[in-house]
Structures are given as structure tokens and as C-alpha cells.
Coordinates of C-alpha atoms in Angstrom, one line a residue:
M1 CA -2.2 15.4 -17.9
N2 CA -0.9 17.9 -15.3
R3 CA 2.4 16.5 -14.1
V4 CA 2.9 18.3 -10.7
V5 CA 6.4 18.0 -9.1
S6 CA 5.7 20.0 -6.0
T7 CA 3.0 21.4 -3.7
R8 CA 2.8 23.9 -0.9
R9 CA -0.1 24.2 1.5
D10 CA -0.8 25.4 5.1
G11 CA 2.9 25.8 5.9
R12 CA 3.8 22.3 4.5
W13 CA 5.5 21.4 1.2
F14 CA 6.3 18.2 -0.8
G15 CA 8.6 18.1 -3.8
T16 CA 9.9 15.5 -6.2
G17 CA 12.8 15.3 -8.7
H18 CA 13.8 12.8 -11.3
S19 CA 17.1 12.6 -13.2
T20 CA 18.4 10.2 -15.8
L21 CA 21.8 11.9 -16.2
T22 CA 24.5 9.2 -16.5
D23 CA 26.9 10.9 -14.0
P24 CA 25.7 9.9 -10.5
G25 CA 26.8 13.1 -8.9
A26 CA 25.1 15.3 -11.5
A27 CA 22.0 13.1 -11.4
G28 CA 21.8 13.5 -7.6
A29 CA 22.2 17.2 -7.8
E30 CA 19.6 17.6 -10.5
A31 CA 17.0 15.5 -8.7
A32 CA 17.6 17.0 -5.3
T33 CA 17.5 20.6 -6.6
T34 CA 14.1 20.0 -8.2
A35 CA 12.7 18.2 -5.2
I36 CA 13.8 20.5 -2.4
T37 CA 11.4 23.4 -3.0
G38 CA 11.1 24.5 0.6
T39 CA 13.5 25.4 3.4
D40 CA 14.6 22.9 6.0
P41 CA 13.3 19.6 4.6
V42 CA 12.3 17.2 7.4
V43 CA 13.1 14.1 5.3
V44 CA 14.6 13.4 1.8
F45 CA 14.0 10.0 0.2
V46 CA 16.6 8.9 -2.4
F47 CA 15.8 6.0 -4.8
C48 CA 18.3 5.1 -7.5
S49 CA 19.5 2.4 -9.8
V50 CA 22.5 0.3 -9.0
G51 CA 25.5 2.2 -10.5
H52 CA 24.0 5.5 -9.3
H53 CA 24.3 4.4 -5.6
T54 CA 27.6 6.2 -5.1
A55 CA 29.0 8.5 -2.5
A56 CA 29.2 11.3 -5.1
M57 CA 25.4 11.0 -5.7
L58 CA 24.5 11.1 -2.1
D59 CA 27.0 14.0 -1.4
A60 CA 25.2 16.0 -4.0
V61 CA 21.9 15.5 -2.1
R62 CA 23.6 16.2 1.3
E63 CA 24.8 19.6 0.1
R64 CA 21.2 20.7 -0.4
V65 CA 19.6 19.7 2.9
A66 CA 19.4 21.3 6.4
A67 CA 21.5 20.3 9.4
D68 CA 18.7 18.1 10.9
T69 CA 17.3 16.7 7.7
V70 CA 17.0 12.9 7.6
I71 CA 18.2 11.2 4.3
V72 CA 17.0 7.7 3.6
G73 CA 16.6 5.5 0.5
C74 CA 17.7 2.5 -1.4
S75 CA 18.7 1.0 -4.7
T76 CA 16.0 0.0 -7.1
S77 CA 14.8 -2.0 -10.1
G78 CA 13.7 1.3 -11.7
Q79 CA 12.4 4.7 -10.6
L80 CA 9.1 6.5 -11.1
S81 CA 7.6 9.9 -10.7
A82 CA 4.6 11.9 -12.1
G83 CA 4.8 11.3 -15.8
A84 CA 8.1 9.6 -15.9
T85 CA 9.8 6.2 -15.3
S86 CA 13.4 5.2 -15.7
K87 CA 15.6 2.1 -15.6
D88 CA 18.7 4.0 -14.7
G89 CA 18.7 7.3 -12.7
V90 CA 17.8 8.9 -9.4
V91 CA 14.4 9.9 -7.9
V92 CA 14.3 12.2 -4.9
A93 CA 11.2 13.1 -2.8
A94 CA 11.4 15.6 0.0
W95 CA 8.9 17.2 2.4
G96 CA 9.0 19.7 5.2
G97 CA 7.1 22.4 7.1
T98 CA 4.9 22.5 10.1
G99 CA 3.2 19.5 11.8
L100 CA 5.6 16.9 10.3
A101 CA 8.2 14.8 12.1
V102 CA 10.4 11.9 11.2
R103 CA 12.6 9.6 13.3
T104 CA 14.6 6.7 12.1
H105 CA 16.3 3.5 13.2
V106 CA 18.7 1.2 11.2
S107 CA 18.8 -2.5 11.9
R108 CA 22.0 -4.2 10.5
D109 CA 23.0 -7.7 9.6
I110 CA 19.4 -8.8 9.4
A111 CA 19.4 -11.8 7.2
N112 CA 19.4 -14.4 10.0
R113 CA 17.2 -12.4 12.4
L114 CA 14.4 -10.8 10.4
R115 CA 11.8 -10.6 13.1
D116 CA 14.2 -8.9 15.5
A117 CA 15.1 -6.5 12.7
G118 CA 11.4 -5.5 12.4
V119 CA 11.2 -4.9 16.1
E120 CA 14.3 -2.7 16.0
A121 CA 13.2 -0.8 13.0
A122 CA 9.8 0.0 14.6
S123 CA 11.4 1.2 17.8
C124 CA 11.7 4.7 16.4
L125 CA 7.9 5.1 16.5
G126 CA 8.2 5.9 20.2
A127 CA 10.0 9.1 19.4
V128 CA 7.1 10.5 17.3
D129 CA 4.1 11.9 19.1
H130 CA 1.5 13.1 16.5
P131 CA -2.1 12.3 16.0
H132 CA -1.4 10.5 12.7
R133 CA 1.6 8.1 12.4
A134 CA 2.9 5.5 10.0
L135 CA 6.0 3.3 9.9
L136 CA 7.8 3.2 6.6
M137 CA 10.4 0.5 6.1
L138 CA 13.1 0.1 3.4
G139 CA 14.8 -3.3 3.5
D140 CA 17.3 -5.4 1.7
G141 CA 15.4 -7.2 -1.1
L142 CA 17.5 -10.4 -0.8
T143 CA 17.0 -11.4 2.8
G144 CA 14.5 -14.2 2.5
N145 CA 11.3 -14.5 4.4
Q146 CA 10.4 -10.8 4.8
D147 CA 7.1 -11.6 6.4
E148 CA 9.1 -12.0 9.6
I149 CA 10.1 -8.3 9.3
V150 CA 6.4 -7.4 9.2
R151 CA 5.6 -9.6 12.2
G152 CA 8.4 -8.0 14.2
A153 CA 7.3 -4.4 13.2
F154 CA 3.7 -5.2 14.0
S155 CA 4.5 -6.4 17.5
V156 CA 5.8 -2.9 18.2
A157 CA 3.5 -0.7 16.1
G158 CA 0.2 -2.5 16.9
A159 CA -2.9 -2.4 14.9
A160 CA -3.4 1.4 14.9
V161 CA -0.2 2.3 13.0
P162 CA -0.1 1.4 9.2
L163 CA 3.0 -0.1 7.8
V164 CA 4.3 0.8 4.4
G165 CA 7.5 0.7 2.3
G166 CA 9.5 -1.5 -0.1
C167 CA 12.5 -3.8 -0.4
A168 CA 15.5 -2.5 -2.4
G169 CA 16.1 -3.8 -5.9
D170 CA 19.0 -4.4 -8.2
Q171 CA 17.4 -4.6 -11.7
L172 CA 16.3 -8.2 -11.0
T173 CA 19.8 -9.5 -11.0
F174 CA 19.3 -10.7 -7.4
T175 CA 22.9 -10.1 -6.6
R176 CA 23.1 -7.2 -4.0
T177 CA 20.9 -4.4 -3.0
Y178 CA 21.7 -1.2 -1.0
Q179 CA 20.1 0.9 1.7
F180 CA 20.9 4.5 2.6
H181 CA 20.7 6.3 5.9
G182 CA 22.1 9.5 7.3
G183 CA 21.9 13.3 7.0
R184 CA 23.9 16.3 6.0
D185 CA 27.0 15.1 7.8
G186 CA 27.1 11.8 6.0
V187 CA 25.1 9.0 4.5
E188 CA 25.9 5.3 4.9
I189 CA 25.5 3.0 2.0
L190 CA 24.5 -0.4 3.5
S191 CA 23.5 -3.9 2.6
D192 CA 21.7 -6.5 4.7
A193 CA 20.0 -3.7 6.5
L194 CA 16.5 -2.5 7.3
V195 CA 15.8 1.3 7.7
G196 CA 12.7 2.1 9.8
V197 CA 11.2 5.6 9.3
A198 CA 8.6 6.7 11.8
I199 CA 6.4 9.4 10.2
G200 CA 4.3 11.7 12.4
S201 CA 1.8 14.2 11.0
D202 CA -0.8 16.6 12.3
A203 CA -2.8 15.8 9.1
P204 CA -4.1 12.4 8.0
I205 CA -1.9 9.7 6.3
G206 CA -3.4 7.3 3.8
V207 CA -2.2 3.9 2.5
G208 CA -3.5 2.2 -0.7
I209 CA -2.9 -1.4 -1.8
A210 CA -3.9 -3.0 -5.1
H211 CA -2.6 -5.7 -7.5
G212 CA -5.0 -6.3 -10.4
W213 CA -4.9 -10.1 -10.3
R214 CA -7.8 -12.6 -10.4
K215 CA -8.0 -16.3 -9.6
T216 CA -8.0 -18.9 -12.2
G217 CA -8.8 -22.6 -11.9
S218 CA -9.5 -24.5 -8.6
A219 CA -8.3 -23.6 -5.2
M220 CA -5.3 -25.7 -3.9
I221 CA -4.2 -26.3 -0.3
V222 CA -0.5 -25.7 0.5
T223 CA 0.1 -29.1 2.1
R224 CA 3.8 -28.6 2.8
S225 CA 6.0 -25.5 2.8
Q226 CA 8.8 -23.9 4.6
G227 CA 9.1 -20.1 4.4
G228 CA 8.8 -19.2 0.7
R229 CA 9.6 -22.8 -0.5
V230 CA 6.4 -24.6 -1.4
Q231 CA 7.0 -28.3 -1.5
E232 CA 3.5 -29.7 -2.0
L233 CA 0.1 -28.4 -3.3
D234 CA -2.8 -30.7 -2.7
G235 CA -0.4 -33.4 -1.6
E236 CA 1.6 -33.4 -4.9
P237 CA 5.1 -32.0 -5.6
A238 CA 4.5 -28.3 -6.1
L239 CA 6.8 -28.0 -9.1
D240 CA 4.9 -30.9 -10.9
V241 CA 1.6 -29.1 -10.2
L242 CA 2.9 -25.8 -11.5
L243 CA 4.3 -27.2 -14.7
R244 CA 1.1 -29.1 -15.4
L245 CA -1.2 -26.2 -14.8
L246 CA 0.9 -23.8 -16.9
G247 CA 1.5 -26.3 -19.7
L248 CA 5.2 -26.0 -19.3
D249 CA 7.9 -28.6 -20.2
E250 CA 10.5 -29.6 -17.7
S251 CA 13.2 -28.1 -20.0
V252 CA 12.0 -24.6 -19.0
L253 CA 14.0 -25.1 -15.8
D254 CA 17.2 -25.2 -17.8
D255 CA 17.1 -21.4 -18.2
P256 CA 16.2 -19.3 -15.0
D257 CA 15.2 -16.3 -17.1
A258 CA 12.9 -18.4 -19.3
F259 CA 11.3 -19.9 -16.2
R260 CA 10.6 -16.5 -14.7
Q261 CA 9.2 -15.2 -18.0
A262 CA 6.8 -18.1 -17.9
T263 CA 5.8 -17.9 -14.2
F264 CA 5.8 -14.2 -13.5
P265 CA 2.5 -13.8 -15.4
H266 CA 1.0 -16.6 -13.2
P267 CA 1.9 -15.9 -9.5
L268 CA 0.3 -17.7 -6.5
G269 CA -2.5 -15.9 -4.8
L270 CA -3.1 -16.7 -1.1
S271 CA -6.5 -16.2 0.4
R272 CA -6.9 -13.4 2.9
R273 CA -9.9 -11.7 4.4
S274 CA -9.3 -8.6 2.3
G275 CA -8.6 -10.5 -1.0
E276 CA -5.5 -12.3 -2.2
D277 CA -1.9 -11.7 -1.3
I278 CA 0.4 -12.3 -4.4
R279 CA 3.5 -14.4 -4.3
V280 CA 5.9 -14.3 -7.2
I281 CA 7.1 -17.7 -8.2
H282 CA 10.8 -17.1 -8.6
D283 CA 12.4 -20.5 -9.2
G284 CA 11.9 -24.2 -9.3
D285 CA 14.0 -26.8 -7.6
R286 CA 14.4 -30.1 -9.4
S287 CA 16.0 -31.8 -6.4
D288 CA 12.9 -31.8 -4.2
R289 CA 10.3 -30.7 -6.8
S290 CA 9.5 -27.5 -4.9
V291 CA 8.8 -24.0 -6.1
I292 CA 10.4 -21.0 -4.5
C293 CA 8.5 -17.8 -3.9
L294 CA 9.9 -14.5 -2.7
A295 CA 7.8 -14.4 0.5
D296 CA 6.2 -16.7 3.1
V297 CA 3.7 -19.2 1.8
P298 CA 2.3 -20.8 5.0
E299 CA 1.2 -24.5 5.2
G300 CA -2.6 -24.8 5.2
A301 CA -3.1 -21.7 3.1
L302 CA -5.7 -21.7 0.3
A303 CA -3.9 -20.8 -3.0
W304 CA -4.7 -20.2 -6.6
I305 CA -2.8 -19.7 -9.8
M306 CA -3.5 -16.1 -10.7
E307 CA -3.9 -14.3 -14.0
T308 CA -4.5 -10.8 -15.3
G309 CA -4.6 -8.8 -18.4
P310 CA -2.5 -5.7 -19.3
G311 CA -5.3 -3.3 -18.6
E312 CA -6.2 -4.8 -15.2
L313 CA -2.6 -4.9 -14.1
A314 CA -1.9 -1.3 -15.1
A315 CA -5.2 -0.1 -13.6
A316 CA -4.1 -1.3 -10.1
A317 CA -1.8 1.6 -9.7
G318 CA -4.7 4.1 -10.0
Q319 CA -6.7 1.9 -7.6
S320 CA -3.9 2.0 -5.0
G321 CA -3.7 5.8 -5.4
R322 CA -7.4 6.3 -4.9
Q323 CA -7.5 4.1 -1.8
A324 CA -4.7 6.2 -0.2
L325 CA -6.5 9.5 -1.0
D326 CA -9.8 8.1 0.4
M327 CA -8.1 7.6 3.7
L328 CA -7.3 11.3 4.0
A329 CA -10.7 12.0 5.4
G330 CA -11.5 14.6 2.8
S331 CA -8.2 16.5 3.2
P332 CA -6.3 17.3 -0.1
A333 CA -3.1 15.3 -0.6
L334 CA 0.2 17.1 -0.3
G335 CA 2.1 14.3 -2.0
S336 CA 2.7 10.6 -2.2
L337 CA 5.3 7.8 -2.3
I338 CA 4.8 4.8 -4.6
F339 CA 6.2 1.3 -4.1
D340 CA 5.6 -0.8 -7.2
C341 CA 6.8 -4.4 -7.7
S342 CA 9.6 -4.8 -10.2
A343 CA 7.9 -8.0 -11.5
R344 CA 4.9 -5.9 -12.5
R345 CA 7.2 -3.6 -14.5
L346 CA 8.7 -6.6 -16.3
T347 CA 5.3 -8.1 -17.0
L348 CA 3.7 -4.8 -18.2
G349 CA 6.5 -3.8 -20.6
D350 CA 7.1 -0.2 -21.6
D351 CA 3.6 0.5 -22.9
G352 CA 2.0 -0.9 -19.8
V353 CA 4.3 1.0 -17.5
E354 CA 3.3 4.2 -19.2
R355 CA -0.4 3.3 -18.8
E356 CA 0.2 2.6 -15.2
N357 CA 1.8 6.0 -14.6
D358 CA -1.1 7.7 -16.5
G359 CA -3.4 5.9 -14.1
L360 CA -1.7 7.4 -11.1
L361 CA -1.8 10.8 -12.7
T362 CA -5.6 10.4 -13.2
A363 CA -6.2 9.0 -9.7
M364 CA -4.1 11.7 -8.0
P365 CA -4.5 14.9 -10.1
D366 CA -2.3 17.8 -8.9
V367 CA -0.5 15.5 -6.4
P368 CA 3.3 15.1 -6.8
F369 CA 4.5 11.5 -6.4
A370 CA 7.8 9.6 -6.6
G371 CA 8.9 6.0 -5.9
F372 CA 10.6 2.9 -7.1
Y373 CA 10.2 -0.6 -8.4
T374 CA 10.8 -2.9 -5.5
N375 CA 11.8 -6.5 -4.6
G376 CA 8.7 -6.7 -2.4
E377 CA 6.2 -4.3 -0.8
F378 CA 5.4 -3.6 2.8
A379 CA 1.8 -2.6 3.4
R380 CA -0.6 -3.2 6.3
V381 CA -3.6 -1.2 7.3
R382 CA -5.4 -4.0 9.1
G383 CA -4.5 -7.4 10.5
A384 CA -0.9 -8.6 11.2
L385 CA 0.0 -9.5 7.6
G386 CA 1.7 -7.1 5.3
M387 CA 4.2 -8.5 2.9
H388 CA 3.3 -8.2 -0.8
H389 CA 4.5 -8.9 -4.3
F390 CA 3.2 -8.0 -7.7
T391 CA 1.4 -5.1 -5.9
V392 CA 1.3 -1.3 -5.9
V393 CA 1.4 0.4 -2.6
T394 CA 0.8 4.2 -2.1
L395 CA 1.5 6.4 0.9
A396 CA -0.3 9.7 0.8
L397 CA 0.3 12.7 3.1
A398 CA -2.4 15.3 3.6

């Protein structure tokens, strides 16, 4: 398959670079040099593993940008680009040229005020005046009910502006994640932050969302919940229901890793007009017999245990890419960013991840792409909801 790393068309360009060098500074330099194929990049996205998130890595990127270039990014649970994935390393995506604009806003200390953080992050949209706009957000992956971020951002962006992005990762250690924001004069390395990136373009912008999961068994009503903690399903303790439906013994709770290995292949699916939103079941609490998901599970929601096969799960990436391209109104894609759930990577394994990447190459031939494995995906093209898990989200620029 043709593995394109850069394109140039009608005065606009898009480039990607991917490095697995162990030295962070050298990796940043290699990835940025490959990605920055045009003069005066408008924006440079930097996604890297924990350990590569150093000042030396970001300094190597800064040295290669223009005075007014915006640099944003975050730590990951893995990186991806056309034809390659890595656990440790750096991915850089850059674009520039005519008819493109980017403005940013950073919201800090967000853990206890997520909705306000979403409002603040979206405030940069007012500085972008182009016929096609989107709000991209990069958030801390450990801040709780991230649906509140989406609600806050939607209150500013409105229904006409799509939301897209991902939450920073840390190789599923759930310890600390990092967000980056700055430019040539300096880049901050933050935690507990939300970076809002308003994108303006004279050409169309597309967003694709797909997950590859299907319902199994009977529907259940979420009869009691608070945020991502589900206390009851159909009036029974949610943990008891989960263990029974999956045929698991209580002892699986003794080992958090064993519990996740058993539950990640069977997330909750919440009924939505456009299909199902996926909720990763991250933990179980013996004290109140609840299960803990990584995003909001509202009371009264209709829910199913979901299942999939390796082929269906991997194929979702290509479906997401095709959806994004279909939104470009017939215009060819300049490049794309991919936000892929880290739990998908764990479930797919190395062979499945390779099939997934091949699916993106098939769906988006001759289109450079780069992205990362997330702790949750932002994506909204209709309605007010837009927090996802176990999902692949694609942003495509014409």
C-alpha cells in the first residue's frame, strides 16, 4: 500500500513524521523534520509516549517552526501514522498554507470544573472566521466525567461546529498524563489541563466516528448511576449483573489487570439515535457492588453488553476514515488526524492493530495521517453528546 507522509495542493500542505528513536530530543527532531515539509506551518501537533514528553523533545520541534506557529499535543498510550504504530516514540503532524487558521485556548486545573473548562477551551472559536470550522480538544485522560467537557464546549460551539479530539494517555497506567501548548518561544508541559484548538479552513472539514461493536443479550435499564459509576442495572447491583453475564468469578476483582482483560472485550453500549456510545468498564467496587466506566452513564439509559470480533473491531478504523472523507463534499483530502482508543489497541493486539492501520490506508489512499491512542475520544457532528470510548475518530482536511 502507498504510505504517503505528506501532500501539497492549491497552496496548502500537510505532513507527518514518526520516530521511535529512544532519545527524546533525537526523536522529536526526526519526526518534526519529516513532518514539516512546507514553510511557515500554521500548527504542529506532537503526540508522544510518556518518557518522550521532555523539554528536549519539544525544543527539537520548536527549532523547526515559524515565529507564529502553534504547537499543541499530549502524551499517549501509543502513536500511529500511515503504515506504522509504536508504543514508545513521537508522532508529529503539521499543516500550513493559504486558507487555514488556528487559534487556541488552554484551560487549567480542570478536574473539579470540567464543564467550565469546556466553555473556556471553546472560547477560541470566536477568533476564527472561516466558512468551515471545527473545535479540536486535547484533554487530561484522568479527569473523570469528560462528558461535562463536551457539554461545556457545545454550549459555545453550537450545533454547526463539529467537535473532535482525544484525551491524553499514559500507556494505561492511569497515573498521570500530559498536555502541550506553546510555540517557537516555548512549549508548556501541563497536566490537569484542556487544550482547545479552533480550526478554520476555506475548504471542507470532515469527521468520522466508528467503533465496530454489536449488542449482545437483552437491553438493560441503568436504574442508578452517578457520573461513570453504575450502581444498578435493572434494579440489581451492577457488579453482580456484570459478573453473571460474563460468567466471571468474584475472584477476578482481586487483580485489576485481570478484571480489565475480562471486561474490555465486553463494554457497555448506550443507546443513541445514531447507534451506540461505548463505555469501557474500567473497574468494579466491592464495597457498593458498582462498576466504574471511564465516561458518564446516565440514569435511565438503555444499555447492552457489547461484543465484537477481531475483524469487525479492526474494520472500524477504515469506516471512520471513509465517513470523514465523505464529509468533504467531493474535495480530495489534504490529510487527517486519528484518535483511536487505547483499549482498542489492547484488545486488538499487534496483528489487529496492523490490520486496523491497513484499513485506514485502504480507506484513505494517498492521504497522510497521524494520531495517537487515547484515554477517550471527543467527537460530535450532531446532537449535544460527544464523549466516546473504544471508538476511532477521524478528522479530515480538504
